[in-house]
Coordinates of C-alpha atoms and ligand atoms in Angstrom, one line a residue:
M1 CA -16.6 51.2 -4.4
L2 CA -18.1 48.1 -6.1
R3 CA -21.7 48.3 -7.0
F4 CA -24.2 45.5 -7.5
Q5 CA -25.7 45.7 -10.9
E6 CA -29.0 44.4 -9.6
V7 CA -30.4 44.7 -6.2
V8 CA -33.9 43.9 -5.1
T9 CA -35.7 45.6 -2.3
H10 CA -37.1 43.4 0.5
G11 CA -39.6 45.5 2.4
S12 CA -38.6 49.1 3.1
S13 CA -35.7 48.2 5.4
F14 CA -32.8 47.5 3.1
T15 CA -31.9 46.3 -0.3
S16 CA -30.5 42.8 -0.7
I17 CA -29.2 40.3 -3.3
S18 CA -31.9 38.3 -4.9
T19 CA -31.6 34.6 -5.2
C20 CA -33.1 34.7 -8.7
S21 CA -30.8 37.5 -9.8
K22 CA -28.6 36.3 -12.6
A23 CA -26.7 39.6 -12.6
L24 CA -23.0 39.7 -11.7
I25 CA -22.2 40.9 -8.2
A26 CA -19.0 42.9 -8.0
G27 CA -18.3 42.0 -11.6
R28 CA -17.7 38.3 -10.9
Y29 CA -20.2 36.5 -8.6
T30 CA -23.5 35.0 -9.6
V31 CA -26.0 33.7 -7.0
Q32 CA -26.6 30.0 -7.3
Q33 CA -28.9 29.5 -4.3
K34 CA -29.6 30.7 -0.8
L35 CA -27.8 28.6 1.9
G36 CA -29.5 30.1 4.9
R37 CA -29.9 33.0 7.2
G38 CA -27.5 33.8 10.0
S39 CA -27.6 36.2 12.9
F40 CA -26.1 39.0 10.8
G41 CA -27.7 38.4 7.4
T42 CA -28.3 36.1 4.5
V43 CA -25.8 33.5 3.1
Y44 CA -25.7 32.5 -0.6
L45 CA -23.8 30.0 -2.6
V46 CA -22.3 31.9 -5.5
S47 CA -20.2 31.1 -8.5
D48 CA -17.1 33.1 -9.1
K49 CA -16.5 33.4 -12.8
K50 CA -12.9 34.7 -12.3
A51 CA -11.8 31.6 -10.3
K52 CA -10.4 28.3 -11.5
D53 CA -13.0 25.7 -12.3
E54 CA -12.6 23.7 -9.1
E55 CA -12.7 26.9 -7.0
Q56 CA -15.7 28.6 -8.5
L57 CA -18.2 27.8 -5.8
K58 CA -17.9 30.2 -3.0
V59 CA -20.1 31.6 -0.2
L60 CA -21.3 35.2 -0.1
K61 CA -22.5 36.5 3.3
E62 CA -24.6 39.6 3.0
T63 CA -25.4 41.8 5.9
S64 CA -27.3 45.1 6.0
V65 CA -25.3 47.9 7.5
G66 CA -27.2 51.0 6.5
D67 CA -24.8 53.6 5.4
L68 CA -21.4 52.8 6.8
K69 CA -19.3 55.8 7.9
P70 CA -16.2 56.2 5.8
N71 CA -13.8 55.4 8.7
E72 CA -15.8 52.2 9.4
T73 CA -15.3 51.2 5.8
V74 CA -11.6 51.8 5.9
E75 CA -11.2 49.9 9.1
A76 CA -13.3 47.0 7.8
N77 CA -11.2 46.9 4.6
L78 CA -7.9 46.7 6.6
E79 CA -9.4 44.0 8.7
A80 CA -10.5 42.1 5.6
Q81 CA -7.1 42.4 4.0
L82 CA -5.6 40.8 7.1
L83 CA -8.1 38.0 7.1
S84 CA -7.6 37.3 3.4
R85 CA -3.9 36.6 4.0
L86 CA -4.6 33.8 6.4
D87 CA -4.4 30.3 5.2
H88 CA -5.0 27.1 7.2
P89 CA -6.7 23.8 6.3
A90 CA -8.9 24.0 9.4
I91 CA -10.1 27.6 8.8
V92 CA -12.7 28.5 6.2
K93 CA -10.8 30.7 3.7
F94 CA -11.8 34.3 3.8
Y95 CA -11.3 35.7 0.3
T96 CA -12.5 39.3 0.3
S97 CA -15.2 41.7 1.5
F98 CA -16.8 44.7 -0.1
V99 CA -19.6 47.2 0.5
E100 CA -22.4 48.0 -1.8
G101 CA -25.1 50.4 -0.9
E102 CA -26.5 49.1 2.3
S103 CA -25.0 45.7 2.0
F104 CA -21.7 44.6 3.4
C105 CA -20.5 41.4 1.7
I106 CA -18.0 38.8 2.7
I107 CA -16.8 36.1 0.3
T108 CA -15.5 32.8 1.8
E109 CA -14.7 29.3 0.9
Y110 CA -17.7 26.9 0.4
C111 CA -18.0 23.8 2.6
E112 CA -20.3 21.3 1.0
G113 CA -20.6 19.1 4.1
R114 CA -22.8 21.7 6.0
D115 CA -22.1 22.7 9.6
L116 CA -21.3 20.6 12.6
D117 CA -24.5 21.6 14.3
F118 CA -26.5 20.0 11.5
K119 CA -24.3 16.9 11.6
I120 CA -24.8 16.7 15.4
Q121 CA -28.6 17.0 15.1
E122 CA -28.5 14.4 12.3
Y123 CA -26.7 11.9 14.5
K124 CA -28.9 12.7 17.5
E125 CA -32.1 12.1 15.6
A126 CA -30.7 8.8 14.2
G127 CA -29.7 7.7 17.7
K128 CA -26.0 7.5 16.7
I129 CA -22.9 8.8 18.3
F130 CA -19.6 9.8 16.6
P131 CA -16.8 7.3 17.0
E132 CA -14.2 8.3 19.6
S133 CA -11.4 8.4 17.0
Q134 CA -13.4 10.7 14.8
I135 CA -14.1 13.1 17.7
I136 CA -10.3 13.2 18.6
E137 CA -9.4 13.8 15.0
W138 CA -11.9 16.6 14.7
F139 CA -10.9 18.1 18.0
I140 CA -7.2 18.1 17.0
Q141 CA -8.1 19.8 13.7
L142 CA -10.0 22.5 15.6
L143 CA -7.1 22.9 18.0
L144 CA -4.7 23.4 15.0
G145 CA -7.0 26.0 13.5
V146 CA -7.5 27.9 16.7
N147 CA -3.8 27.8 17.5
Y148 CA -3.0 29.2 14.1
M149 CA -5.3 32.1 14.6
H150 CA -4.4 32.8 18.2
E151 CA -0.7 32.8 17.2
R152 CA -1.7 35.6 14.9
R153 CA -3.5 37.5 17.6
I154 CA -6.9 36.9 16.0
L155 CA -9.9 35.9 18.2
H156 CA -13.0 34.1 17.0
R157 CA -15.5 35.4 19.6
D158 CA -18.3 33.2 18.3
L159 CA -17.0 29.6 18.3
K160 CA -20.0 27.3 18.1
A161 CA -21.0 24.1 16.2
K162 CA -22.9 26.3 13.7
N163 CA -19.7 28.1 12.8
I164 CA -17.8 24.9 12.1
F165 CA -18.1 23.3 8.7
L166 CA -17.4 20.0 7.1
K167 CA -15.5 19.6 3.9
N168 CA -14.4 16.1 2.8
N169 CA -15.0 15.1 6.5
L170 CA -12.4 17.6 7.6
L171 CA -13.6 20.4 10.0
K172 CA -13.1 24.0 9.1
I173 CA -13.8 26.9 11.4
G174 CA -15.8 29.7 9.8
D175 CA -16.0 33.4 10.6
F176 CA -12.7 33.6 12.4
G177 CA -11.9 37.2 13.0
V178 CA -15.2 38.2 11.3
S179 CA -16.9 39.4 14.5
R180 CA -14.3 42.2 14.9
L181 CA -14.7 43.1 11.3
L182 CA -18.5 43.4 11.8
M183 CA -18.9 44.4 15.4
G184 CA -15.7 46.1 16.6
S185 CA -13.6 44.7 19.4
C186 CA -15.0 45.9 22.7
D187 CA -16.5 43.6 25.3
L188 CA -20.0 44.5 24.4
A189 CA -19.3 43.6 20.8
T190 CA -18.3 40.1 22.0
T191 CA -21.5 39.7 24.0
F192 CA -23.5 40.7 21.0
T193 CA -21.6 38.4 18.7
G194 CA -21.4 35.3 20.9
T195 CA -24.0 32.6 21.3
P196 CA -24.9 32.1 25.0
F197 CA -24.4 28.3 25.1
Y198 CA -20.8 28.7 24.2
M199 CA -20.0 31.9 26.0
S200 CA -17.4 32.0 28.7
P201 CA -18.2 33.3 32.2
E202 CA -15.8 36.3 31.8
A203 CA -17.4 37.3 28.5
L204 CA -20.9 37.1 30.0
Q205 CA -19.8 39.2 32.9
H206 CA -18.0 41.7 30.7
Q207 CA -14.7 40.9 32.3
G208 CA -12.8 40.9 29.1
Y209 CA -12.4 38.5 26.2
D210 CA -9.2 36.9 25.2
T211 CA -7.9 33.7 23.6
K212 CA -8.9 31.8 26.7
S213 CA -12.6 32.7 26.0
D214 CA -12.3 31.0 22.6
I215 CA -10.8 27.9 24.5
W216 CA -13.9 27.8 26.7
S217 CA -16.1 27.7 23.6
L218 CA -13.9 25.0 22.1
G219 CA -14.4 23.0 25.3
C220 CA -18.2 23.4 24.9
I221 CA -17.8 22.1 21.3
L222 CA -15.7 19.1 22.4
Y223 CA -18.5 18.2 24.9
E224 CA -21.1 18.6 22.3
M225 CA -19.3 16.2 19.9
C226 CA -19.2 13.6 22.6
C227 CA -22.7 14.0 24.1
L228 CA -24.6 15.6 21.2
D229 CA -25.9 18.2 23.7
H230 CA -24.9 21.6 24.9
A231 CA -22.5 21.6 27.8
F232 CA -24.7 24.2 29.6
T233 CA -28.4 24.2 28.9
G234 CA -31.4 25.9 30.3
H235 CA -34.9 26.8 29.3
N236 CA -34.2 30.5 29.3
F237 CA -31.3 32.8 28.5
L238 CA -30.6 33.7 32.1
S239 CA -30.7 30.2 33.4
V240 CA -28.0 29.3 30.8
V241 CA -26.0 32.3 31.9
L242 CA -26.3 31.3 35.5
K243 CA -25.2 27.8 34.8
I244 CA -22.1 29.0 32.9
V245 CA -21.1 31.4 35.6
E246 CA -21.9 29.2 38.6
D247 CA -22.2 25.5 37.8
D248 CA -19.3 23.0 37.7
A249 CA -18.2 21.8 34.3
P250 CA -20.1 18.8 33.1
S251 CA -18.2 15.5 32.7
L252 CA -18.0 13.2 29.7
P253 CA -19.6 9.8 30.0
D254 CA -17.3 7.1 31.3
S255 CA -17.0 5.5 27.9
Y256 CA -14.6 8.3 27.0
P257 CA -11.0 8.3 28.1
S258 CA -10.5 10.0 31.4
K259 CA -7.6 11.9 29.9
L260 CA -10.0 13.5 27.4
N261 CA -12.3 14.4 30.3
T262 CA -9.4 16.0 32.0
V263 CA -8.7 18.1 28.9
L264 CA -12.3 19.1 28.8
H265 CA -12.4 20.2 32.4
S266 CA -9.3 22.3 32.1
M267 CA -10.8 24.1 29.1
L268 CA -14.0 24.8 31.1
S269 CA -12.1 26.3 34.1
K270 CA -14.0 29.3 35.4
D271 CA -10.8 31.2 35.7
P272 CA -9.4 32.0 32.2
A273 CA -5.9 31.9 33.6
M274 CA -6.3 28.3 34.5
R275 CA -7.4 27.3 31.0
P276 CA -4.7 25.9 28.8
S277 CA -4.0 27.6 25.4
A278 CA -4.6 25.6 22.2
A279 CA -0.8 25.3 22.0
E280 CA -0.6 23.8 25.5
I281 CA -3.4 21.3 24.7
L282 CA -1.6 20.2 21.6
R283 CA 1.6 19.7 23.6
S284 CA -0.1 17.7 26.4
S285 CA 1.1 14.1 26.3
Y286 CA -2.4 12.6 25.6
I287 CA -3.2 14.9 22.7
D288 CA 0.4 14.8 21.4
G289 CA 0.1 11.0 21.2
Q290 CA -3.2 11.2 19.3
L291 CA -1.6 13.8 17.1
Q292 CA 1.2 11.4 16.2
N293 CA -1.3 8.7 15.2
M294 CA -3.4 11.1 13.2
K295 CA -0.4 12.4 11.3
C296 CA 0.6 8.8 10.4
K297 CA -2.9 8.0 9.3
F298 CA -3.3 11.1 7.2
A299 CA 0.2 10.6 5.6
N300 CA -0.8 7.0 4.7
M301 CA -4.1 8.3 3.3
I302 CA -2.1 10.5 1.0
K303 CA 0.1 7.6 -0.1
E304 CA -2.9 5.3 -0.6
D305 CA -4.6 8.0 -2.6
Q306 CA -1.5 8.5 -4.7
V307 CA -1.3 4.7 -5.4
L308 CA -5.0 4.5 -6.1
N309 CA -4.8 7.4 -8.4
S310 CA -1.9 6.0 -10.3
Q311 CA -3.7 2.6 -10.5
K312 CA -6.8 4.4 -11.7
E313 CA -4.8 6.2 -14.3
A314 CA -3.0 3.0 -15.4
A315 CA -6.3 1.2 -15.7
H316 CA -7.6 4.1 -17.7
I317 CA -4.6 4.0 -20.0
I318 CA -4.8 0.2 -20.5
S319 CA -8.5 0.3 -21.3
A320 CA -7.9 3.2 -23.7
V321 CA -5.1 1.2 -25.4
Q322 CA -7.3 -1.8 -25.6
K323 CA -10.0 0.2 -27.2
R324 CA -7.6 1.8 -29.6
V325 CA -6.3 -1.6 -30.7
H326 CA -9.9 -2.8 -31.1
L327 CA -10.6 0.4 -33.1
Q328 CA -7.6 -0.1 -35.3
T329 CA -8.8 -3.6 -36.1
L330 CA -12.2 -2.3 -36.9
R331 CA -10.6 0.4 -39.0
A332 CA -8.5 -2.1 -40.9
L333 CA -11.6 -4.2 -41.5
S334 CA -13.5 -1.1 -42.6
E335 CA -10.7 -0.3 -45.1
V336 CA -11.4 -3.7 -46.6
Q337 CA -15.1 -2.9 -46.7
K338 CA -14.3 0.2 -48.8
M339 CA -12.2 -1.8 -51.4
T340 CA -13.4 -2.6 -54.8
P341 CA -14.0 -6.3 -55.6
R342 CA -10.8 -6.4 -57.5
E343 CA -8.8 -4.9 -54.6
R344 CA -10.4 -7.4 -52.3
M345 CA -9.5 -10.2 -54.6
R346 CA -5.9 -9.0 -54.5
L347 CA -5.9 -8.8 -50.8
R348 CA -7.3 -12.3 -50.6
K349 CA -4.5 -13.5 -52.9
L350 CA -2.0 -11.8 -50.7
N351 CA -3.3 -13.7 -47.7
I352 CA -3.1 -16.9 -49.6
A353 CA 0.4 -16.1 -50.8
D354 CA 1.4 -15.5 -47.3
E355 CA 0.1 -18.8 -46.4
K356 CA 2.0 -20.4 -49.2
A357 CA 5.2 -18.6 -48.2
K358 CA 4.8 -20.1 -44.8
K359 CA 4.4 -23.6 -46.3
L360 CA 7.4 -23.1 -48.6
K361 CA 9.5 -22.2 -45.6
Q362 CA 8.2 -25.3 -43.9
L363 CA 9.0 -27.4 -47.0
A364 CA 12.6 -26.0 -47.2
E365 CA 13.1 -26.9 -43.6
E366 CA 11.9 -30.4 -44.3
K367 CA 14.3 -30.7 -47.4
Y368 CA 17.2 -29.5 -45.3
Q369 CA 16.5 -32.1 -42.7
E370 CA 16.2 -34.7 -45.4
N371 CA 19.6 -33.6 -46.8
L372 CA 21.2 -33.8 -43.3
K373 CA 19.8 -37.3 -43.0
R374 CA 21.1 -38.3 -46.4
M375 CA 24.5 -37.0 -45.5
Q376 CA 24.6 -38.9 -42.3
E377 CA 23.8 -42.0 -44.4
L378 CA 26.6 -41.2 -46.8
R379 CA 29.0 -40.7 -43.9
S380 CA 28.0 -44.0 -42.5
R381 CA 28.9 -45.5 -45.9
N382 CA 32.5 -44.2 -45.4
F383 CA 32.5 -41.4 -47.8
H384 CA 35.5 -39.1 -47.7
Q385 CA 35.2 -36.5 -45.0
V386 CA 35.9 -33.6 -47.3
N387 CA 33.2 -34.7 -49.7
I388 CA 30.8 -35.1 -46.8
D389 CA 31.7 -31.5 -45.8
V390 CA 31.2 -30.3 -49.3
L391 CA 28.0 -32.1 -49.6
H392 CA 26.9 -30.9 -46.2
E393 CA 27.8 -27.3 -47.0
S394 CA 26.0 -27.4 -50.3
G395 CA 23.0 -29.0 -48.7
Q396 CA 23.0 -26.3 -46.0
Q397 CA 23.4 -23.6 -48.6
I398 CA 20.5 -24.9 -50.6
A399 CA 18.4 -25.1 -47.5
E400 CA 19.4 -21.6 -46.3
H401 CA 18.8 -20.2 -49.7
L402 CA 15.3 -21.7 -49.6
I403 CA 14.7 -20.4 -46.2
T404 CA 16.3 -17.0 -46.2
S405 CA 17.3 -15.7 -49.6
Q406 CA 13.8 -15.8 -51.0
P407 CA 11.7 -13.5 -48.8
V408 CA 8.3 -14.2 -50.0
T409 CA 6.5 -11.0 -50.2
S410 CA 2.9 -10.5 -51.2
L411 CA 4.0 -8.3 -54.0
D412 CA 6.1 -11.1 -55.5
Y413 CA 3.2 -13.3 -55.5
L414 CA 1.0 -10.6 -57.1
S415 CA 3.5 -10.0 -59.8
I416 CA 4.2 -13.6 -60.5
G417 CA 0.7 -14.8 -60.4
C418 CA -0.6 -18.0 -59.0
N419 CA -0.1 -20.1 -62.1
K420 CA 3.6 -19.6 -61.9
Q421 CA 3.6 -21.1 -58.5
T422 CA 1.5 -24.0 -59.5
D423 CA 3.9 -24.6 -62.4
S424 CA 6.8 -24.7 -60.0
E425 CA 8.0 -27.6 -57.9
T426 CA 5.6 -26.7 -55.2
P427 CA 2.9 -29.2 -55.0
G428 CA -0.4 -28.2 -56.5
R429 CA -2.2 -28.6 -53.1
F430 CA -1.0 -25.1 -52.4
C431 CA -3.4 -23.7 -55.0
M432 CA -6.2 -26.0 -54.4
S433 CA -8.6 -23.5 -53.0
D434 CA -7.3 -20.6 -54.9
P435 CA -10.3 -18.6 -56.1
V436 CA -8.2 -16.9 -58.9
E437 CA -9.1 -19.9 -61.0
H438 CA -12.6 -18.3 -61.2
E439 CA -13.2 -15.2 -63.1
I440 CA -13.7 -12.1 -61.1
P441 CA -17.2 -10.6 -61.9
E442 CA -16.7 -7.1 -63.3
D443 CA -20.0 -5.8 -61.9
P444 CA -19.1 -4.5 -58.4
L445 CA -22.5 -5.5 -57.0
I446 CA -22.3 -9.1 -58.2
A447 CA -18.6 -9.2 -57.2
E448 CA -19.6 -8.0 -53.8
E449 CA -22.0 -10.8 -53.4
Y450 CA -19.6 -13.2 -55.0
Y451 CA -16.8 -12.5 -52.7
N452 CA -19.0 -12.1 -49.8
D453 CA -16.9 -13.2 -46.9
G454 CA -15.9 -12.6 -43.3
F455 CA -15.1 -9.0 -43.9
D456 CA -18.7 -8.3 -44.6
S457 CA -19.7 -8.9 -41.1
C458 CA -18.2 -5.6 -40.1
S459 CA -20.5 -3.1 -41.6
E460 CA -19.6 0.6 -41.9
T461 CA -22.4 1.6 -39.6
S462 CA -21.4 -0.7 -36.8
E463 CA -17.8 0.6 -37.1
E464 CA -19.1 4.2 -37.0
E465 CA -21.2 3.4 -34.0
E466 CA -18.4 1.8 -32.3
E467 CA -16.2 4.8 -33.0
E468 CA -18.8 7.2 -31.7
E469 CA -19.3 5.0 -28.7
E470 CA -15.6 4.9 -28.2
E471 CA -15.3 8.6 -28.4
E472 CA -18.2 9.1 -26.0
L473 CA -16.7 6.6 -23.7
T474 CA -13.3 8.3 -23.8
K475 CA -14.8 11.6 -23.2
V476 CA -16.8 10.4 -20.2
E477 CA -13.8 8.6 -18.9
E478 CA -11.7 11.7 -19.3
I479 CA -14.2 13.8 -17.4
E480 CA -14.4 11.1 -14.7
V481 CA -10.7 10.9 -14.4
S482 CA -10.3 14.7 -14.3
Q483 CA -13.0 14.9 -11.7
T484 CA -11.4 12.2 -9.6
V485 CA -8.1 13.9 -9.9
C486 CA -9.4 17.3 -9.1
R487 CA -11.5 16.1 -6.3
T488 CA -8.6 14.1 -4.9
N489 CA -6.3 17.1 -5.5
R490 CA -8.5 19.4 -3.5
Q491 CA -9.0 16.9 -0.8
D492 CA -5.4 16.0 -0.8
S493 CA -4.2 19.6 -0.6
D494 CA -6.2 20.0 2.6
I495 CA -5.0 16.7 4.1
E496 CA -1.4 17.5 3.0
A497 CA -1.6 20.9 4.5
M498 CA -3.0 19.3 7.7
V499 CA -0.1 16.8 7.7
R500 CA 2.4 19.7 7.3
C501 CA 0.7 21.6 10.2
M502 CA 0.9 18.5 12.4
E503 CA 4.6 17.9 11.4
N504 CA 5.4 21.5 12.3
I505 CA 3.8 21.1 15.7
L506 CA 5.4 17.7 16.4
N507 CA 8.8 18.4 15.1
T508 CA 9.6 22.0 15.8
G509 CA 7.5 22.4 18.9
S510 CA 7.1 26.0 17.6
L511 CA 4.0 26.6 19.7
G512 CA 3.3 30.0 21.0
S513 CA 3.1 30.6 24.7
G514 CA -0.7 30.9 24.2
T515 CA -1.1 33.6 26.7
V516 CA -1.9 36.2 24.1
T517 CA -3.8 39.1 25.6
S518 CA -3.3 41.8 23.1
M519 CA -5.4 41.2 20.0
T520 CA -5.2 42.2 16.4
P521 CA -3.2 45.4 16.2
P522 CA -5.6 48.3 16.2
G523 CA -6.2 50.0 12.9
P524 CA -5.3 53.6 12.2
G525 CA -8.4 54.7 14.2
G526 CA -7.3 52.8 17.3
S527 CA -9.3 50.1 19.0
R528 CA -12.7 50.0 17.5
A529 CA -15.8 50.6 19.6
L530 CA -19.0 48.6 19.1
N531 CA -20.4 49.0 15.7
S532 CA -23.9 49.9 16.8
T533 CA -25.3 49.7 13.3
M534 CA -24.3 46.0 13.2
A535 CA -25.6 45.5 16.7
A536 CA -28.9 47.0 15.6
T537 CA -28.9 44.7 12.6
K538 CA -28.3 41.7 14.8
L539 CA -31.1 42.7 17.2
R540 CA -33.5 43.2 14.3
H541 CA -32.7 39.7 12.9
M542 CA -33.2 38.2 16.3
R543 CA -36.6 39.9 16.7
E544 CA -37.7 38.8 13.2
S545 CA -36.6 35.2 13.9
A546 CA -38.5 35.1 17.2
I547 CA -41.6 36.5 15.5
Q548 CA -41.3 33.9 12.9
K549 CA -41.0 31.2 15.5
L550 CA -43.8 32.4 17.9
G551 CA -46.1 34.4 15.7
A552 CA -46.4 38.2 16.0
E553 CA -49.1 38.1 18.7
I554 CA -47.5 35.7 21.1
F555 CA -44.2 37.3 20.5
E556 CA -45.6 40.7 21.7
K557 CA -47.2 39.1 24.8
V558 CA -44.0 37.1 25.7
Y559 CA -41.8 40.2 25.1
K560 CA -44.0 42.4 27.3
F561 CA -44.2 39.8 30.1
L562 CA -40.4 39.1 30.2
R563 CA -39.6 42.8 30.2
E564 CA -41.9 43.4 33.2
A565 CA -40.7 40.2 34.9
K566 CA -37.1 41.6 34.7
Q567 CA -38.1 44.8 36.3
R568 CA -40.2 43.0 39.0
N569 CA -37.6 40.3 39.6
T570 CA -40.1 37.6 39.0
S571 CA -39.0 34.1 40.1
E572 CA -37.8 31.6 37.6
D573 CA -40.7 29.2 38.3
E574 CA -43.3 31.9 37.8
I575 CA -41.7 32.8 34.5
K576 CA -41.6 29.2 33.4
G577 CA -45.2 28.7 34.4
Y578 CA -46.4 31.7 32.4
L579 CA -44.3 30.9 29.3
E580 CA -45.5 27.3 29.3
K581 CA -49.1 28.5 29.1
M582 CA -48.2 30.7 26.1
V583 CA -46.0 28.3 24.1
C584 CA -45.3 24.5 23.9
R585 CA -41.9 24.8 25.5
A586 CA -40.6 27.6 27.6
S587 CA -37.3 27.3 25.8
D588 CA -39.0 28.6 22.6
C589 CA -38.8 32.0 24.2
F590 CA -35.1 31.8 24.6
E591 CA -34.5 34.2 21.8
V592 CA -36.9 36.8 23.2
D593 CA -35.1 36.6 26.5
Q594 CA -31.7 37.1 24.8
L595 CA -33.2 40.0 22.8
L596 CA -34.3 41.8 25.9
Y597 CA -30.8 41.2 27.5
F598 CA -29.1 42.7 24.4
E599 CA -31.4 45.6 24.2
D600 CA -30.6 46.5 27.8
Q601 CA -26.9 46.2 27.1
L602 CA -27.1 48.4 24.1
S603 CA -29.3 51.1 25.8
L604 CA -26.8 51.0 28.6
I605 CA -23.8 51.8 26.4
S606 CA -25.8 54.4 24.5
A607 CA -26.7 56.1 27.7
N608 CA -23.1 56.0 28.8
A609 CA -22.1 57.6 25.5
G610 CA -24.5 60.3 26.3
K611 CA -26.7 59.7 23.3
P612 CA -29.7 57.7 24.0
K613 CA -30.5 55.5 21.0
S614 CA -33.4 53.3 20.2
V615 CA -32.5 50.2 18.4
M616 CA -36.0 49.0 18.2
H617 CA -37.7 49.0 14.8
Ligands
ADP1 P1 -24.7 32.1 12.0 O1 -24.9 33.6 12.2 O2 -25.7 31.3 12.8 O3 -23.3 31.7 12.4 P2 -24.1 32.1 9.3 O4 -24.4 33.5 8.8 O5 -22.7 31.9 9.6 O6 -25.0 31.8 10.5 O7 -24.6 31.0 8.3 C1 -26.0 30.9 7.8 C2 -26.2 29.6 7.1 O8 -25.3 29.5 6.0 C3 -26.0 28.4 7.9 O9 -27.0 27.4 7.5 C4 -24.6 27.8 7.5 O10 -24.6 26.4 7.6 C5 -24.5 28.3 6.0 N1 -23.1 28.6 5.8 C6 -22.4 29.7 6.3 N2 -21.1 29.7 5.8 C7 -21.0 28.6 5.0 C8 -19.9 28.0 4.3 N3 -18.7 28.6 4.3 N4 -20.1 26.9 3.5 C9 -21.4 26.3 3.5 N5 -22.4 26.8 4.2 C10 -22.3 27.9 5.0
MG2 MG1 -21.7 31.8 11.2

């Protein structure tokens, strides 16, 4: 069994990972920061040193389990192996889980966009609503994810906005299958796992939990995305439960398509058998049409991204080439800078000679044209045709010789020297500005000054600076490009996977019947009962959270009052009146109410099992 190399004790209850611990967990994870606290334990952002660069950030969920019994560990491991094999763009990837001492740890994909609950609160506070097209796209993504898991006989049991994450604006469902891993698979386990606002009537009444119960929760999420509020609300736990069990399903505002409202109502049917499966919703004509649109949009996004990427790369290459050319020029100039005065002089001569060569060519051309002209004159004076030809040929030959057979190289000029040229037929104007007529100063410093020219403007320092700048720039650009590429790759891979899922659904129609009732095949130990250790952990967290919200003193008073009220069957109004005297809003006591409900449930099952068990403290 893997062991944490460093654990820190929080109070006397259990040992946990420390946020400041730089030690390696399970030989590969280091804690970066605490992300939050969930109903089962603490959640950390960790870095996985064994993963590829772009996949290093992961999430570690730690929950205190006390000493797990060996069979529980084996079952949890089997469950974890199953979960780690699942792969869908709308499901938060489950990597692995392990136990260390009193901590059970789960490693999952990290979603940088936070959870949907946070996003909804953000929009609500800003007075904004999600565009309809966005809601439909997200809803379809959730349906695809749920369908994938249900096809594999895996239930979520705790679908809620807080368990849905945003990554590159795509939704990913977290904790799919995790409740069974943590809590076991009996009805009571579901009640303990689930969040009342999203719980189906049958789950609340212990009438069994199946895929259709997840569909109910998904309906609640659809409503929440449209209205930024829970589908069933109430100021205390029991009033919410009553609404879920008895009230009609709420409707979407008229601004939403009636077909979407029809889908919502079907998902919130009280009778699970009347609810459609995820597969059936995806197949319905309204959602199927939206799915087609979404597939096209996503496929275009991939194409645009590819074009944009290649454009970016092309722009990068062009700018790199331009910089290289610039750098080469600078380098060439810097070579000149490094030359001795004599070498510079030679170079200067070369350049002048090149100029002369050009002018010679020009002259030859002129001479040739003159010859032609002269021949035409001769012809017009009735010279013999042959002679004309001969003359013409010889004239051309001379001209060609002048033009082509004397390639004027710099070396030639260096070897022959300037005087030779001035002595030749070439007019003296070609040598007019030739500095060779002056003596080259032998002292390099004086020579330097003497031949001070345009080259001097490019000093070595400026060239070096340019080069450094260039290298820095190239480095930064490379990093930028690689980040863009890797960001796009990751994003693309999710979008591409999503397009593949949509194509599968649209083309093959390979949707399961959706009436799955038998769940994950039971492990070797058979169907798992409630993991009472986990249930106790959850209750303890609930109690701690309520104390934190209300303060210890008020918590105790509210807790005592609600317990007695339950026994005395006190009316709702009386309860509300009392609570409002104690706290600002009666709904602040929701958690205490839920805690009492869970405690009753747990003591009931403990009594049934013939071993009374206190889960308090
Ligand atoms: P709950 O029990 O309420 O579902 P969790 O234990 O799932 O809570 O999560 C606790 C906190 O950690 C929340 O703030 C949640 O947003 C964050 N969190 C959980 N999983 C992830 C993840 N995969 N990526 C990013 N943040 C996460
Ligand atoms: Mg969660």
